C-alpha positions as a printed NumPy array, in Angstrom:
array([[  9.299,  20.21 ,  -6.527],
       [ 12.049,  21.446,  -4.221],
       [ 14.935,  18.94 ,  -4.146],
       [ 15.124,  18.893,  -0.357],
       [ 11.428,  18.954,   0.62 ],
       [  8.711,  16.756,  -0.897],
       [  5.067,  17.729,  -0.47 ],
       [  2.994,  14.629,   0.376],
       [ -0.765,  14.239,   0.782],
       [ -2.374,  11.245,   2.47 ],
       [ -5.548,   9.408,   1.463],
       [ -6.873,   7.31 ,   4.34 ],
       [ -7.239,   8.151,   8.015],
       [ -7.557,   4.613,   9.391],
       [ -4.953,   2.181,  10.691],
       [ -2.34 ,   2.376,   7.937],
       [ -3.153,   6.018,   7.338],
       [ -2.34 ,   6.678,  10.989],
       [  1.079,   5.069,  10.56 ],
       [  1.838,   6.972,   7.363],
       [  0.655,  10.266,   8.924],
       [  2.963,   9.803,  11.898],
       [  5.988,   9.119,   9.709],
       [  5.206,  11.94 ,   7.27 ],
       [  4.834,  14.425,  10.122],
       [  8.169,  13.364,  11.666],
       [ 10.287,  13.645,   8.53 ],
       [ 12.224,  16.9  ,   8.06 ],
       [ 12.326,  16.344,   4.284],
       [  8.506,  16.134,   3.975],
       [  5.827,  18.792,   3.928],
       [  2.761,  16.843,   5.051],
       [  0.097,  18.896,   3.28 ],
       [ -3.285,  17.252,   3.962],
       [ -5.441,  14.174,   4.513],
       [ -8.524,  12.926,   2.694],
       [-10.628,  10.2  ,   4.258],
       [-13.95 ,   8.415,   3.944],
       [-15.058,   9.144,   7.515],
       [-15.201,  12.913,   8.13 ],
       [-14.853,  12.82 ,  11.927],
       [-11.947,  10.357,  11.923],
       [-10.25 ,  12.326,   9.148],
       [-10.705,  15.626,  11.008],
       [ -9.243,  14.189,  14.212],
       [ -6.259,  12.696,  12.377],
       [ -5.611,  15.976,  10.54 ],
       [ -5.773,  17.972,  13.778],
       [ -3.199,  15.637,  15.346],
       [ -0.703,  16.748,  12.704],
       [ -1.875,  20.292,  12.001],
       [ -2.863,  19.65 ,   8.394],
       [ -6.111,  20.354,   6.533],
       [ -8.603,  17.55 ,   5.984],
       [-10.87 ,  16.749,   3.067],
       [-13.635,  14.245,   2.463],
       [-12.762,  13.59 ,  -1.168],
       [ -9.594,  13.045,  -3.173],
       [-10.332,  15.627,  -5.866],
       [-10.554,  18.47 ,  -3.35 ],
       [ -7.395,  17.278,  -1.578],
       [ -5.499,  17.373,  -4.876],
       [ -6.944,  20.726,  -5.978],
       [ -6.181,  22.429,  -2.661],
       [ -2.762,  20.933,  -1.873],
       [ -1.093,  20.157,  -5.245],
       [  1.163,  17.488,  -3.706],
       [  4.336,  16.066,  -5.228],
       [  3.193,  12.602,  -4.108],
       [  0.037,  10.992,  -2.735],
       [  0.253,   8.174,  -0.187],
       [ -2.832,   5.959,  -0.545],
       [ -3.774,   3.983,   2.589],
       [ -7.372,   2.879,   2.143],
       [ -8.887,  -0.531,   2.835],
       [ -7.942,  -2.954,   0.055],
       [-11.29 ,  -2.773,  -1.727],
       [-10.87 ,   1.001,  -2.098],
       [ -7.497,   0.905,  -3.837],
       [ -8.601,   0.569,  -7.461],
       [-11.008,   3.524,  -7.734],
       [ -8.832,   5.862,  -5.674],
       [ -5.671,   4.862,  -7.545],
       [ -7.36 ,   5.452, -10.895],
       [ -8.63 ,   8.869,  -9.762],
       [ -5.143,   9.936,  -8.675],
       [ -3.488,   8.606, -11.853],
       [ -6.036,  10.405, -14.031],
       [ -5.38 ,  13.611, -12.089],
       [ -1.685,  13.243, -12.961],
       [ -0.166,  12.761,  -9.517],
       [  2.532,  10.245,  -8.53 ],
       [  1.428,   7.905,  -5.774],
       [  2.433,   5.253,  -3.288],
       [ -0.213,   2.563,  -2.803],
       [ -0.362,  -0.006,  -0.028],
       [ -0.795,  -3.539,  -1.417],
       [ -2.784,  -5.056,  -2.972],
       [ -3.006,  -2.614,  -5.828],
       [ -5.822,  -4.483,  -7.608],
       [ -7.775,  -7.729,  -7.411],
       [ -7.915,  -8.654, -11.104],
       [ -5.892,  -8.441, -14.293],
       [ -8.68 ,  -6.352, -15.833],
       [ -8.254,  -3.735, -13.097],
       [ -4.478,  -3.827, -13.59 ],
       [ -4.927,  -3.225, -17.324],
       [ -7.139,  -0.199, -16.632],
       [ -4.479,   1.284, -14.332],
       [ -1.744,   0.659, -16.901],
       [ -3.808,   2.3  , -19.643],
       [ -6.153,   4.755, -17.865],
       [ -7.083,   6.593, -21.068],
       [ -8.734,   3.582, -22.702]])
Protein backbone atom coordinates (compact mmCIF):
# COMPACT_ATOMS: atom_id res chain seq x y z
CA UNK A 1 0.00 0.00 0.00
CA UNK A 2 1.29 3.44 -0.94
CA UNK A 3 1.30 5.73 2.12
CA UNK A 4 -0.46 8.57 0.32
CA UNK A 5 -3.05 6.69 -1.78
CA UNK A 6 -5.33 3.92 -0.50
CA UNK A 7 -7.02 1.60 -2.98
CA UNK A 8 -10.66 1.05 -1.94
CA UNK A 9 -13.31 -1.24 -3.43
CA UNK A 10 -17.01 -0.88 -2.71
CA UNK A 11 -19.57 -3.64 -2.15
CA UNK A 12 -23.11 -2.32 -2.59
CA UNK A 13 -24.56 -0.03 -5.23
CA UNK A 14 -27.71 1.05 -3.40
CA UNK A 15 -28.41 4.01 -1.13
CA UNK A 16 -25.43 3.84 1.22
CA UNK A 17 -23.24 2.52 -1.57
CA UNK A 18 -24.10 5.63 -3.57
CA UNK A 19 -22.95 7.85 -0.70
CA UNK A 20 -19.72 5.92 -0.20
CA UNK A 21 -19.02 5.91 -3.97
CA UNK A 22 -19.42 9.68 -4.15
CA UNK A 23 -17.04 10.28 -1.26
CA UNK A 24 -14.47 7.74 -2.48
CA UNK A 25 -14.45 9.29 -5.95
CA UNK A 26 -13.95 12.81 -4.53
CA UNK A 27 -11.01 12.02 -2.26
CA UNK A 28 -7.53 12.74 -3.66
CA UNK A 29 -6.00 10.16 -1.29
CA UNK A 30 -8.21 7.31 -2.58
CA UNK A 31 -8.02 5.17 -5.68
CA UNK A 32 -11.62 4.02 -6.07
CA UNK A 33 -10.98 0.72 -7.84
CA UNK A 34 -14.35 -1.00 -8.37
CA UNK A 35 -17.88 -1.83 -7.24
CA UNK A 36 -19.61 -5.15 -6.68
CA UNK A 37 -23.37 -5.25 -6.30
CA UNK A 38 -26.32 -7.62 -6.19
CA UNK A 39 -28.22 -5.91 -9.02
CA UNK A 40 -26.15 -5.92 -12.23
CA UNK A 41 -27.85 -2.96 -13.93
CA UNK A 42 -27.76 -0.72 -10.85
CA UNK A 43 -24.14 -1.70 -10.22
CA UNK A 44 -23.16 -0.99 -13.83
CA UNK A 45 -24.80 2.45 -13.76
CA UNK A 46 -23.14 3.35 -10.45
CA UNK A 47 -19.73 2.19 -11.72
CA UNK A 48 -20.10 4.20 -14.93
CA UNK A 49 -20.88 7.32 -12.88
CA UNK A 50 -17.42 7.07 -11.33
CA UNK A 51 -15.45 5.44 -14.14
CA UNK A 52 -14.69 2.24 -12.24
CA UNK A 53 -15.23 -1.41 -13.20
CA UNK A 54 -18.24 -3.28 -11.86
CA UNK A 55 -18.67 -6.86 -10.73
CA UNK A 56 -21.62 -8.99 -9.70
CA UNK A 57 -19.78 -10.91 -7.00
CA UNK A 58 -17.31 -10.09 -4.25
CA UNK A 59 -14.75 -12.76 -5.14
CA UNK A 60 -14.25 -11.38 -8.65
CA UNK A 61 -14.05 -7.81 -7.32
CA UNK A 62 -11.28 -8.85 -4.92
CA UNK A 63 -9.40 -10.95 -7.50
CA UNK A 64 -9.45 -8.21 -10.14
CA UNK A 65 -8.82 -5.13 -7.97
CA UNK A 66 -6.71 -6.31 -4.98
CA UNK A 67 -7.89 -3.40 -2.80
CA UNK A 68 -6.22 -2.15 0.38
CA UNK A 69 -9.69 -1.83 1.94
CA UNK A 70 -13.25 -2.90 1.13
CA UNK A 71 -16.19 -0.67 2.05
CA UNK A 72 -19.26 -2.87 2.60
CA UNK A 73 -22.62 -1.11 2.11
CA UNK A 74 -25.22 -3.83 1.65
CA UNK A 75 -28.66 -4.08 3.23
CA UNK A 76 -28.34 -5.19 6.86
CA UNK A 77 -29.31 -8.80 6.22
CA UNK A 78 -26.43 -9.12 3.74
CA UNK A 79 -23.68 -8.00 6.11
CA UNK A 80 -22.78 -11.32 7.73
CA UNK A 81 -22.13 -13.46 4.63
CA UNK A 82 -20.33 -10.69 2.75
CA UNK A 83 -18.24 -9.74 5.78
CA UNK A 84 -17.21 -13.35 6.32
CA UNK A 85 -16.27 -13.74 2.64
CA UNK A 86 -14.07 -10.64 2.75
CA UNK A 87 -12.43 -11.63 6.06
CA UNK A 88 -11.69 -15.12 4.73
CA UNK A 89 -10.16 -13.57 1.61
CA UNK A 90 -7.82 -11.59 3.88
CA UNK A 91 -8.92 -8.03 3.14
CA UNK A 92 -9.47 -5.23 5.67
CA UNK A 93 -12.97 -3.82 5.57
CA UNK A 94 -15.32 -1.10 6.74
CA UNK A 95 -18.85 -2.35 7.40
CA UNK A 96 -21.96 -0.24 7.87
CA UNK A 97 -23.84 -1.21 11.05
CA UNK A 98 -25.23 -3.57 12.15
CA UNK A 99 -22.39 -5.98 11.66
CA UNK A 100 -24.38 -9.04 12.78
CA UNK A 101 -27.73 -9.96 14.31
CA UNK A 102 -26.63 -12.61 16.81
CA UNK A 103 -23.76 -13.49 19.12
CA UNK A 104 -23.28 -16.72 17.15
CA UNK A 105 -22.65 -14.71 13.97
CA UNK A 106 -20.27 -12.43 15.88
CA UNK A 107 -18.33 -15.46 17.13
CA UNK A 108 -17.98 -16.78 13.57
CA UNK A 109 -16.58 -13.42 12.41
CA UNK A 110 -14.15 -13.30 15.33
CA UNK A 111 -12.95 -16.84 14.61
CA UNK A 112 -13.58 -17.42 10.88
CA UNK A 113 -11.37 -20.52 10.72
CA UNK A 114 -13.50 -22.56 13.12
